[in-house]
Short mmCIF file of C-alpha atoms in Angstrom, two decimals:
data_model
loop_
_atom_site.label_atom_id
_atom_site.label_comp_id
_atom_site.label_asym_id
_atom_site.label_seq_id
_atom_site.Cartn_x
_atom_site.Cartn_y
_atom_site.Cartn_z
CA MET A 171 -37.86 -17.32 -53.50
CA SER A 172 -34.36 -16.95 -54.88
CA LEU A 173 -33.75 -16.21 -58.53
CA GLU A 174 -30.69 -17.98 -59.79
CA ILE A 175 -29.27 -16.88 -63.10
CA THR A 176 -27.39 -19.50 -65.04
CA CYS A 177 -25.82 -19.50 -68.45
CA THR A 178 -25.62 -22.60 -70.55
CA ARG A 179 -24.30 -22.61 -74.06
CA ASN A 180 -22.85 -25.20 -76.32
CA GLU A 181 -20.32 -22.94 -77.92
CA ALA A 182 -19.25 -19.31 -77.57
CA ASP A 183 -19.80 -17.03 -80.55
CA LYS A 184 -16.19 -15.90 -80.78
CA LYS A 185 -16.89 -13.37 -83.55
CA GLN A 186 -19.62 -11.73 -81.48
CA ILE A 187 -17.45 -11.64 -78.35
CA SER A 188 -14.53 -10.20 -80.30
CA ARG A 189 -16.75 -7.58 -81.98
CA CYS A 190 -18.28 -6.55 -78.63
CA LYS A 191 -14.87 -6.30 -76.96
CA GLU A 192 -13.64 -4.08 -79.78
CA THR A 193 -16.77 -1.89 -79.53
CA ILE A 194 -16.22 -1.44 -75.78
CA GLU A 195 -12.52 -0.64 -76.30
CA ASN A 196 -13.30 1.89 -79.03
CA SER A 197 -15.99 3.51 -76.89
CA SER A 198 -14.08 3.56 -73.61
CA GLY A 199 -13.46 7.34 -73.67
CA SER A 200 -17.12 8.14 -74.26
CA LEU A 201 -18.29 5.58 -71.74
CA GLU A 202 -15.94 7.01 -69.13
CA ALA A 203 -17.13 10.58 -69.76
CA ILE A 204 -20.80 9.60 -69.63
CA SER A 205 -20.21 7.54 -66.51
CA LYS A 206 -18.61 10.56 -64.82
CA VAL A 207 -21.57 12.80 -65.66
CA LEU A 208 -24.14 10.23 -64.58
CA SER A 209 -22.26 9.55 -61.36
CA LEU A 210 -22.39 13.21 -60.42
CA ALA A 211 -26.00 13.52 -61.55
CA GLY A 212 -26.80 10.55 -59.28
CA SER A 213 -27.11 12.98 -56.37
CA GLU A 214 -30.62 14.45 -56.30
CA VAL A 215 -29.29 17.88 -55.31
CA ARG A 216 -26.71 17.92 -58.12
CA LEU A 217 -29.31 16.69 -60.61
CA LYS A 218 -31.58 19.57 -59.55
CA VAL A 219 -28.72 22.05 -59.98
CA LEU A 220 -27.90 20.66 -63.43
CA PHE A 221 -31.57 20.75 -64.40
CA LEU A 222 -31.87 24.38 -63.27
CA LEU A 223 -28.72 25.35 -65.17
CA ASN A 224 -30.14 23.67 -68.25
CA ILE A 225 -33.37 25.66 -67.96
CA GLU A 226 -31.91 29.03 -66.95
CA ASN A 227 -28.53 28.82 -68.77
CA GLU A 228 -26.71 30.29 -65.75
CA LEU A 229 -27.33 30.96 -62.07
CA CYS A 230 -25.35 32.18 -59.10
CA PRO A 231 -25.02 30.01 -55.94
CA CYS A 232 -27.28 32.41 -53.99
CA ASP A 233 -30.11 31.91 -56.50
CA ILE A 234 -29.64 28.14 -56.47
CA ALA A 235 -29.64 28.13 -52.65
CA ASP A 236 -32.87 30.15 -52.56
CA ILE A 237 -34.57 27.92 -55.15
CA LEU A 238 -33.53 24.67 -53.43
CA GLU A 239 -34.00 26.11 -49.93
CA MET A 240 -30.45 25.20 -48.96
CA SER A 241 -27.53 27.11 -47.51
CA VAL A 242 -25.08 28.72 -49.92
CA PRO A 243 -22.14 26.68 -48.48
CA ALA A 244 -24.05 23.43 -49.08
CA VAL A 245 -24.83 24.43 -52.67
CA SER A 246 -21.22 25.53 -53.17
CA GLN A 247 -19.94 22.07 -52.20
CA HIS A 248 -22.09 20.46 -54.89
CA ILE A 249 -21.06 23.10 -57.43
CA ARG A 250 -17.37 22.54 -56.64
CA LYS A 251 -17.68 18.78 -57.33
CA MET A 252 -19.35 19.42 -60.67
CA LYS A 253 -16.88 22.16 -61.61
CA ASP A 254 -13.90 19.94 -60.67
CA ALA A 255 -15.35 17.24 -62.93
CA GLY A 256 -15.65 19.69 -65.83
CA ILE A 257 -19.44 19.50 -66.09
CA ILE A 258 -20.09 23.15 -65.27
CA LEU A 259 -18.08 26.32 -65.70
CA SER A 260 -18.08 29.69 -64.04
CA ARG A 261 -18.12 33.31 -65.11
CA ARG A 262 -17.36 36.21 -62.78
CA GLU A 263 -19.27 39.47 -62.89
CA GLY A 264 -17.95 41.80 -60.20
CA GLN A 265 -17.96 39.73 -57.03
CA THR A 266 -20.65 37.33 -58.23
CA LEU A 267 -19.91 33.97 -59.83
CA TYR A 268 -22.37 32.57 -62.33
CA TYR A 269 -22.40 28.91 -63.28
CA SER A 270 -23.52 27.23 -66.48
CA LEU A 271 -23.40 23.79 -68.07
CA VAL A 272 -20.49 22.87 -70.31
CA LYS A 273 -22.22 22.43 -73.67
CA SER A 274 -20.61 19.07 -74.47
CA GLU A 275 -21.96 17.68 -71.17
CA ASP A 276 -25.37 19.16 -71.94
CA ASN A 277 -25.83 16.53 -74.67
CA VAL A 278 -25.29 13.67 -72.21
CA LEU A 279 -27.92 15.08 -69.87
CA ASN A 280 -30.53 16.14 -72.44
CA GLY A 281 -32.24 12.73 -72.41
CA ILE A 282 -32.57 12.93 -68.64
CA PHE A 283 -33.81 16.53 -68.76
CA ASN A 284 -36.33 15.65 -71.47
CA SER A 285 -37.59 12.78 -69.32
CA ILE A 286 -38.04 15.14 -66.36
CA SER A 287 -39.92 17.64 -68.54
CA ALA A 288 -42.09 14.91 -70.06
CA ARG A 289 -43.08 13.58 -66.62
CA LYS A 290 -43.94 17.09 -65.48
CA LYS A 291 -46.34 17.51 -68.44
CA THR A 292 -48.10 14.19 -67.79
CA ALA A 293 -48.38 14.70 -64.02
#
């Protein structure tokens, strides 16, 4: 069975269309930033890393690798993508790098993190 979506209208609501176009244009910067974060969080591994950084505030790649049972180079590749996108930042202590969430990106992800925490409580 095929679902065919059709649209039939007598007349376009030009005010509504204009208002919506303006809203999209005015929100384009925010939409782009949120899209970038969600795109990166679309990888299960990166979402886990972001979730862990949200819980622990900061972790080193070795800790993340141990927690996720992955190699450090594999974790580092994911970290590099998120760092290049400006979602996480690093701090060096001696020879160890620690990573944390950029606070402005934390707000975008809080709804997702809250959903993960809520599901854990009900499971």
